[in-house]
Each structure stands twice: as C-alpha cells, then as structure tokens.
CSV table of C-alpha atoms in Angstrom, one decimal:
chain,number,residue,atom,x,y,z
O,1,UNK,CA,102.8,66.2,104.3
O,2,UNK,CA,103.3,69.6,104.3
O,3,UNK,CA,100.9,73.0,104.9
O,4,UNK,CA,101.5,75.9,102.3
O,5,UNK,CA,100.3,78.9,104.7
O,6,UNK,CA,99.5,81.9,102.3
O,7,UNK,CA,99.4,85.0,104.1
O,8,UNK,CA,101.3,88.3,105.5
O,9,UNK,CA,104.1,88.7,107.5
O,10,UNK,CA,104.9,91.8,109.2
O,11,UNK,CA,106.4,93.1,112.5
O,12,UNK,CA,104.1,94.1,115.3
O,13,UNK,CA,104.9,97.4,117.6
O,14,UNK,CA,102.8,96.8,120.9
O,15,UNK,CA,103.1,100.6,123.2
O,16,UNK,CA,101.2,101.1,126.3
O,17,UNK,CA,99.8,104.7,127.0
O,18,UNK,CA,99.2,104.9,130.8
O,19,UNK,CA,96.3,107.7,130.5
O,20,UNK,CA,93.3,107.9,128.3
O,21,UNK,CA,93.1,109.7,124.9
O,22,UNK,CA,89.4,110.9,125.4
O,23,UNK,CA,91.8,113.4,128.2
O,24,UNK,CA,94.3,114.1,125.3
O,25,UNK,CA,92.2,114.8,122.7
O,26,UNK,CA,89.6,117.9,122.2
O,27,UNK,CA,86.8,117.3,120.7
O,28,UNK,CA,86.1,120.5,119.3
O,29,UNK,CA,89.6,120.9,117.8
O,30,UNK,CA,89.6,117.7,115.8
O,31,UNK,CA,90.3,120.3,112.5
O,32,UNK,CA,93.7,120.8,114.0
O,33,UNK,CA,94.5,117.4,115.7
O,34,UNK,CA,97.8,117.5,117.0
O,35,UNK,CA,98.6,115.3,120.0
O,36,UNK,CA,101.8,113.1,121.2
O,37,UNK,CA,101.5,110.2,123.9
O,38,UNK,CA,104.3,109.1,126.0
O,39,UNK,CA,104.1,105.5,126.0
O,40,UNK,CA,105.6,104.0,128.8
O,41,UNK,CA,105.8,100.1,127.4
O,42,UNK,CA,106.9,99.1,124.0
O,43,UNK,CA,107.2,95.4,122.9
O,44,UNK,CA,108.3,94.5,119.2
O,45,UNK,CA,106.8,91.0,118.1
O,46,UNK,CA,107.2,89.0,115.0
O,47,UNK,CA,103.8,88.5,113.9
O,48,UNK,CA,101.6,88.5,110.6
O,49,UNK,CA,98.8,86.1,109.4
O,50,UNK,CA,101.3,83.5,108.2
O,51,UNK,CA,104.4,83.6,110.3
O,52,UNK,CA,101.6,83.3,113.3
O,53,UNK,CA,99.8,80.4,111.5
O,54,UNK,CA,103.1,78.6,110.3
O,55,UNK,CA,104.5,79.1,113.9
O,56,UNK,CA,102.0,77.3,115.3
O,57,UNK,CA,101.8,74.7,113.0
O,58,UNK,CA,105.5,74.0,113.7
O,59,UNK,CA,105.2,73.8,117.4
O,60,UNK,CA,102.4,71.0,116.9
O,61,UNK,CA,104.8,69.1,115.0
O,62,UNK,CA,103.6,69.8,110.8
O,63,UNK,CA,105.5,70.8,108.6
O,64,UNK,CA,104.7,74.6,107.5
O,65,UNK,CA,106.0,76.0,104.5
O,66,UNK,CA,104.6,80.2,104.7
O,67,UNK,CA,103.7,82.0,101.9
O,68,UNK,CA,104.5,85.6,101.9
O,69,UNK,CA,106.4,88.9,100.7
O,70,UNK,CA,109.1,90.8,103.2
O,71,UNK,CA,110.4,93.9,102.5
O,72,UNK,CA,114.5,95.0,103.0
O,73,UNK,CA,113.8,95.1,106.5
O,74,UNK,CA,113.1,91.6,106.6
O,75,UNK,CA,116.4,90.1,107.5
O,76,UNK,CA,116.0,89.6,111.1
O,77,UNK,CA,112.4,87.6,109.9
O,78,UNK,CA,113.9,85.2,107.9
O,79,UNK,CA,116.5,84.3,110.1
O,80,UNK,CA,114.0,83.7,112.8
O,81,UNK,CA,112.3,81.4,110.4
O,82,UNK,CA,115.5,79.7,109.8
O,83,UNK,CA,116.2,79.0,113.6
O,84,UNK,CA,112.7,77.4,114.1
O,85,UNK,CA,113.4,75.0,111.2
O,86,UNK,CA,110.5,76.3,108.9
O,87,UNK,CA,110.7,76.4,105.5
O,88,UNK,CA,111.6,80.0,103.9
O,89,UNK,CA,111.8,78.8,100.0
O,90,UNK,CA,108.2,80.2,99.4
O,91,UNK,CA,109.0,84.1,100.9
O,92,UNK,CA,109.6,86.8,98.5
O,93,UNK,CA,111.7,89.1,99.6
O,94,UNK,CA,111.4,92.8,97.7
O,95,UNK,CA,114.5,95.1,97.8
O,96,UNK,CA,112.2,98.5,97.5
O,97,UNK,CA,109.8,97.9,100.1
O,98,UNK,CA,109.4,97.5,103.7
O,99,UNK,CA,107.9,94.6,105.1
O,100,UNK,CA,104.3,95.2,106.5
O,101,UNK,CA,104.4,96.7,109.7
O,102,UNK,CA,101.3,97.2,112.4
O,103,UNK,CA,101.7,100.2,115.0
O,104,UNK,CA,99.0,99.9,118.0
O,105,UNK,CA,98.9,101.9,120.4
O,106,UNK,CA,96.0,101.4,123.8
O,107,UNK,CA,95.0,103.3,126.5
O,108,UNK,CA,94.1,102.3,129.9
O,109,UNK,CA,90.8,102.2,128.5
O,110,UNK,CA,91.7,99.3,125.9
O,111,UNK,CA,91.5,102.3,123.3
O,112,UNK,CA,93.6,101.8,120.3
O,113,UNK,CA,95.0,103.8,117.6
O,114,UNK,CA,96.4,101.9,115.3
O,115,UNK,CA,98.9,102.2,111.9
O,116,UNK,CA,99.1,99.8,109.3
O,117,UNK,CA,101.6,100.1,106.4
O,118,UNK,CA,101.2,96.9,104.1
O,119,UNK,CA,104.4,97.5,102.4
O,120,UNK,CA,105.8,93.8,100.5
O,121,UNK,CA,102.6,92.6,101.3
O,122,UNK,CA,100.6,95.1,98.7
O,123,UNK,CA,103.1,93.3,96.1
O,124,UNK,CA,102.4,89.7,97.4
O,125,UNK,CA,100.5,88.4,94.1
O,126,UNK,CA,104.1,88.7,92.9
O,127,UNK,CA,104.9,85.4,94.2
O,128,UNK,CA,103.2,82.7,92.2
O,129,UNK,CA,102.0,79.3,93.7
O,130,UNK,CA,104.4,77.3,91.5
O,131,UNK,CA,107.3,75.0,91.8
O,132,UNK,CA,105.8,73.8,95.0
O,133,UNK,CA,107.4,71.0,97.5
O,134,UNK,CA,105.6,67.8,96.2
O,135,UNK,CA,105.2,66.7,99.5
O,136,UNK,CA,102.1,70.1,99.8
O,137,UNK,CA,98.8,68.7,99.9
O,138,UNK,CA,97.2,71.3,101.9
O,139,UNK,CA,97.0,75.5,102.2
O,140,UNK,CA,95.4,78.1,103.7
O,141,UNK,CA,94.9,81.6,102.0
O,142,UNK,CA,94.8,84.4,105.0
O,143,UNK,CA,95.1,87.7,105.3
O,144,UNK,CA,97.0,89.6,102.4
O,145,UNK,CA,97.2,91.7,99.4
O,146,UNK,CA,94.0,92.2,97.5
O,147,UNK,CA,95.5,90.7,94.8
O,148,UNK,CA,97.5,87.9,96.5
O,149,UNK,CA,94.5,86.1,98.0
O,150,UNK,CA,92.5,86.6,94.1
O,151,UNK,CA,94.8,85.1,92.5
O,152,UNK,CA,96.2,82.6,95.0
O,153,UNK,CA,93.0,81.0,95.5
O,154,UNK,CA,92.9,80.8,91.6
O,155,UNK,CA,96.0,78.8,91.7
O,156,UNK,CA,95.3,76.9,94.0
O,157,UNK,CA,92.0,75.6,92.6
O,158,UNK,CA,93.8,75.3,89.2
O,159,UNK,CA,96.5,72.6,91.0
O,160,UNK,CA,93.4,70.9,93.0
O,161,UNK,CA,95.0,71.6,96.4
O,162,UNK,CA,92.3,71.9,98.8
O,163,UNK,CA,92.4,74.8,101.0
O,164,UNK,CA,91.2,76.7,103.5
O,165,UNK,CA,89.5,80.1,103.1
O,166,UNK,CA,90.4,82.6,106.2
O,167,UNK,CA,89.3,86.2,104.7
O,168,UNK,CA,90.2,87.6,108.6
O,169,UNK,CA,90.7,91.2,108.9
O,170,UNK,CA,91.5,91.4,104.8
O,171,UNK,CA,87.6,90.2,104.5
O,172,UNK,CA,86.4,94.1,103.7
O,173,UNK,CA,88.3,94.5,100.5
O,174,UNK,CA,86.0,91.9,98.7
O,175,UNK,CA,82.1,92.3,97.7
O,176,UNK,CA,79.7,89.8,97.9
O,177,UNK,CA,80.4,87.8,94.4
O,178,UNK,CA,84.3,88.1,95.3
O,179,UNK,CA,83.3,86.2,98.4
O,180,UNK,CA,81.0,84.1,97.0
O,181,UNK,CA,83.8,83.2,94.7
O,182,UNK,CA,86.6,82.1,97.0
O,183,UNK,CA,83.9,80.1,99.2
O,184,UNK,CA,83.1,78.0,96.0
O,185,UNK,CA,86.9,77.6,95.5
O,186,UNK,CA,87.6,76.4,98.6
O,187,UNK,CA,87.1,73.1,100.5
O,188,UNK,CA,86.6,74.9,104.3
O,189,UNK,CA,85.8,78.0,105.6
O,190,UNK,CA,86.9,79.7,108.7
O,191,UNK,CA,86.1,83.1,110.1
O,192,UNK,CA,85.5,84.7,113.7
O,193,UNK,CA,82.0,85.9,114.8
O,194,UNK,CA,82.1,89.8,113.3
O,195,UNK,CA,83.6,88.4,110.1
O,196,UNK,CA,80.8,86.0,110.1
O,197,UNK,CA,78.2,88.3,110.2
O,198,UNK,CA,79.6,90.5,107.5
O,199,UNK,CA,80.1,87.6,105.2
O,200,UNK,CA,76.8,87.1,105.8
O,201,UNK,CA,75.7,90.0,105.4
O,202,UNK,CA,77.5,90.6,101.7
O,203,UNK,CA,77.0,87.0,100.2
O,204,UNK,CA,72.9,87.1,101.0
O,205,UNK,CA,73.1,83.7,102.4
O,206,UNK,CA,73.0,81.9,106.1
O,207,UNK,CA,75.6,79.9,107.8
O,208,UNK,CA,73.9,77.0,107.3
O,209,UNK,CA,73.5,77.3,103.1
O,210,UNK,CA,77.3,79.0,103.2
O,211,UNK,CA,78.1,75.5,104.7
O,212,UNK,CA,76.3,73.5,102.2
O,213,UNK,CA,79.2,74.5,99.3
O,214,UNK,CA,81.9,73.2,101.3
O,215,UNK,CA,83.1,70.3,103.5
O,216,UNK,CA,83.0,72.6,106.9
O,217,UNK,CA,82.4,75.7,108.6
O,218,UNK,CA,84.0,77.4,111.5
O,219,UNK,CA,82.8,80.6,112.9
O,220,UNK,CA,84.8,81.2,116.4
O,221,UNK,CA,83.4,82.7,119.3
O,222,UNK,CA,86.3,84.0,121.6
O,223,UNK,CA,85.9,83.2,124.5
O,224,UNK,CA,82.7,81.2,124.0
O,225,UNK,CA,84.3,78.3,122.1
O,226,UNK,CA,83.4,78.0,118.4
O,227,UNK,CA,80.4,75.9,116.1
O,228,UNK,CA,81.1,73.9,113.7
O,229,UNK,CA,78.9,74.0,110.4
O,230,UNK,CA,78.9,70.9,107.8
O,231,UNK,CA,75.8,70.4,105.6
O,232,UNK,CA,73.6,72.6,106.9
O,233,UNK,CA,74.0,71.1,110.5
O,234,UNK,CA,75.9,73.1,113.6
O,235,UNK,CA,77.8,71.8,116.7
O,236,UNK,CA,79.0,74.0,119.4
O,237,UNK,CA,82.6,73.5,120.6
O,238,UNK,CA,83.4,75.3,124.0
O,239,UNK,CA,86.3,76.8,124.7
O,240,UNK,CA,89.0,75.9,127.6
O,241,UNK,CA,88.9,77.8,130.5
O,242,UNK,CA,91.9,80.0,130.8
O,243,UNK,CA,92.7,81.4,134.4
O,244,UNK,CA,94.3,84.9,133.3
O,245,UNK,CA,93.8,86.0,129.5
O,246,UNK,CA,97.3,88.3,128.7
O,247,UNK,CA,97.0,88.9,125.1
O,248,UNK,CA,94.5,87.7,122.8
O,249,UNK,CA,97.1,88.8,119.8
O,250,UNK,CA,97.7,85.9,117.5
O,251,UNK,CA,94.9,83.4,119.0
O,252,UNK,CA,92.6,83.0,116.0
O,253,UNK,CA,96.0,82.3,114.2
O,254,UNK,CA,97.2,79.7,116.9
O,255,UNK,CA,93.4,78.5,116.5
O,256,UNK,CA,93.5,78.2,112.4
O,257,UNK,CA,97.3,76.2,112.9
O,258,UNK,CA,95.0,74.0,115.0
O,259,UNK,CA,92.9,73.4,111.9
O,260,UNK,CA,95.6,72.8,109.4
O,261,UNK,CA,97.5,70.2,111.9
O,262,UNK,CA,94.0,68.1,112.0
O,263,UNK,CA,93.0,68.8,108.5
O,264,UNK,CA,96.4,67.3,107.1
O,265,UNK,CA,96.0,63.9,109.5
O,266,UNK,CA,92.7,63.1,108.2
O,267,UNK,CA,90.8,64.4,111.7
O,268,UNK,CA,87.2,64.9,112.0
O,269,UNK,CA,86.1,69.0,112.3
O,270,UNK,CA,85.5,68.3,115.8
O,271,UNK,CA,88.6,67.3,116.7
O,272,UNK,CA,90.3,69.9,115.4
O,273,UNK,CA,88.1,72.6,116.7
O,274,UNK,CA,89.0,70.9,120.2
O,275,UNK,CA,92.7,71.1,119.7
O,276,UNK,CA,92.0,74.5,118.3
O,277,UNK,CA,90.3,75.7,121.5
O,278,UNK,CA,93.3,74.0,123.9
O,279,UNK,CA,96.2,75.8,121.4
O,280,UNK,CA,94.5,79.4,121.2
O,281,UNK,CA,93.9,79.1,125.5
O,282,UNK,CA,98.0,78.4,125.6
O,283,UNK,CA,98.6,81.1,123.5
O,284,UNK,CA,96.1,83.9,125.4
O,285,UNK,CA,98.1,83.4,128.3
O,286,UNK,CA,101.3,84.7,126.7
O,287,UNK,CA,101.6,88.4,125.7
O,288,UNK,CA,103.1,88.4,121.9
O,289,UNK,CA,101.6,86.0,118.9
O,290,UNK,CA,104.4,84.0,118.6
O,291,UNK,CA,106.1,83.2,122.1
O,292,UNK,CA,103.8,80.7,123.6
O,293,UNK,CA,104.4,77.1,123.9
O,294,UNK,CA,102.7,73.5,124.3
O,295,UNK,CA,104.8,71.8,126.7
O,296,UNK,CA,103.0,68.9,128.3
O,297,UNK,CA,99.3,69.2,125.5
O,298,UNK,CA,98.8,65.8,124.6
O,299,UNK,CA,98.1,66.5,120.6
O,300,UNK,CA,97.6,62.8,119.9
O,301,UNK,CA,94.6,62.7,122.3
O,302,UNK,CA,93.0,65.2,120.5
O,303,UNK,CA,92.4,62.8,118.0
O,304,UNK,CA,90.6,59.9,120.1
C-alpha cells in the first residue's frame, strides 16, 4: 500500500549570525531600517512539508508517493527524489516559478528572521488528485497553498481515501468553518500544541468534542511526548529521552511519517504515537530535516 503525502516542497537556507540583532537594530530608527548581518554558518537542506514527511516514510520502509509543485529550480529536488527510490509521478513541476524557498536566519539568542517565498507552491491546486497509483489507500494533506489543501481535501473525500488532516504552520489562512470543514472530511487529526490551541480557539469546540468527529486525535507536545484523543477520551504518550537536541527542524514531519507508516499497517493510535516519539528523537539529534537515520530502531516492535 502506498501513502499519497500532499504538501510543499521547498529548499531550506539555515545562516547563523554570531551576535544579537537587539545590538544591530535601533529601536527608534525602525522608519529607516536598514541593517546587514554577516552570517558566519550557512547550510542548504532539502526540506518542505512533504519531501520531510515522504522521507521519512521511506526510511521506515512505506511506500511514499509526495504530492507537490516545484518551480524551475527544482531539478536538483527531483533528482534527489529519484536517488531515494520515491515516487516523483505526483510532482508538478512549473516552468515560471521558483520552487518555495524558506530563508531563516538566528541569533545567539535563538532570534530569527525569517523569509518565506511560496513560489510553485501558491499554484499547487494545479495538480489534481487524479489518475492515482491503485495501490494509494491512504494520504495526508499538510502544509500548502490555500487552495491546494481546499480543494485536495475535497478530492480526496470525493474518492473515499481516508486521510489525515495536518493544517501545521498553513493552519492561519483558514477561519473557523474552513476548519471545521476539513476536520469533518477527514478520518484523523494531527496538530502540535500552539496549533492546537488556535484550532480551538477558531472552531469553538474542545479537544475532546474535536475528537468525537473523527477516529483520532494527536496534539504533540515537544519535548513532553504527545496525547492521544479518540472519542472523547485522552492518553498521554511520553516522549524518548534524547541526550543532545541539535535541530528540531523537520521533527513534527519525522513524527507525522510515524503516523502514516502505522496508520497504513492497521496499528492502534498508540502505537504509532510510540514510533512517532522514537523517529522524531532520531531526527532532533541531526541538524537538517532530512539527514537523519534509523539504523538499529526496531519498527516491528513498535507494533507489539
């Protein structure tokens, strides 16, 4: 069976400024801002919502099968697809746009400033869910164009796939009824604790009746593990303890690929929160959202 992972792609900048901007900036000249940091570290990552996710999902030995839109510039993506063996058939690649890019810059402070040019991914609803592998009985609908994750989720429902409702960092861009909306589409739910709270806050309704109108829902806690939610009732998972914490880039993503590899194999919510928690702790010990490994987890125990 295979995962369709609908979501963005983009390339991730990563510069390290070795002062503090509160020194570089002046308050009372904010009308006139003009500053330049020398950044002394600069990494370039492949990342993205669903290259993260389908990554992920690869390693734990699915089969992923990403969604998304690349601009020209996104060459040097799709052949890294093509060297970790996952399937490319479902990526729109648009010849007048770049492929979303995310600029973040941090302080020794853990300040950031950070730019974010969608690019292909503004133009994602482009790419239809049709003419799917048969073999696709799952997907997830992450972070994306406005009108990608609409009218995806539409599909979807229209093709009775069940699928998994991630609103992530694109959550903001919907009210209350648009959110209501997708969680009555969808057959789970999955969102971190701010993103929790906001949902909340715009749908007028608890975690507990939110949980009630589908088969499960996750609200992850960082470092604290994550609870579970399935008709009305909650279970805490905690998380792994991880000796040195790197790079938290990418871990809710490692965390949802988790999901998707237990959700496909029939697993409880439990057990895939637990593999969840053990992926996400490999990947926060690697800087970058795609470099980590799983060398040496035992996945099938996951499923005891």
């Amino acid at each position: 069976m295979a995962v369709l992972i609908c979501g963005s792609v983009a390339f991730d900048t990563i510069m390290n400024f070795d002062g503090r901007f509160a020194q570089q900036i002046m308050p009372n000249q904010l009308h006139i801002l003009n500053v330049s940091f020398l950044v002394n570290t600069l990494r370039k990552d492949f990342g993205g919502c669903a290259g993260n996710i389908a990554y992920g999902l690869q390693l734990l030995g699915g089969r992923a099968v990403p969604m998304a839109a690349v601009g020209q510039d996104g060459g040097d993506y799709l052949a890294r697809l093509d060297q970790l063996g996952i399937d490319r058939s479902k990526i729109l690649q648009l010849s007048d746009s770049f492929t979303a890019q995310c600029m973040i810059m941090t302080d020794q402070d853990n300040n950031q400033i950070t730019a974010f040019h969608p690019g292909a991914m503004s133009l994602a609803h482009q790419n239809a869910i049709d003419g799917l592998p048969a073999d696709i009985k799952l997907a997830i609908i992450s972070p994306d164009g406005r009108d990608a994750m609409l009218e995806h989720a539409q599909q979807l429902t229209e093709q009775n796939i069940p699928w998994v409702f991630d609103p992530g960092q694109g959550l903001p861009m919907f009210d209350g009824a648009e959110l209501l909306r997708f969680v009555e589409q969808a057959s789970w739910v999955t969102v971190n604790d701010y993103e929790g709270q906001m949902l909340l806050e715009r749908t007028g309704l608890s975690f507990e009746e939110l949980s009630r109108k589908v088969k499960g829902l996750v609200v992850t806690l960082g470092a604290e593990g994550c609870d579970i939610w399935i008709d009305g009732q909650k279970e805490h998972i905690p998380a792994l303890r991880v000796e040195a914490a790197l790079d938290p880039t990418g871990c809710g993503d490692a965390w949802r690929s988790a999901l998707l590899y237990g959700l496909e194999r029939g697993w409880s919510l439990a057990q895939c929160a637990h593999l969840g928690n053990a992926v996400a702790a490999r990947k926060i010990a690697i800087r970058g959202p795609q470099n980590y490994t799983l060398e040496g987890l035992d996945i099938a125990s996951f499923a005891a």
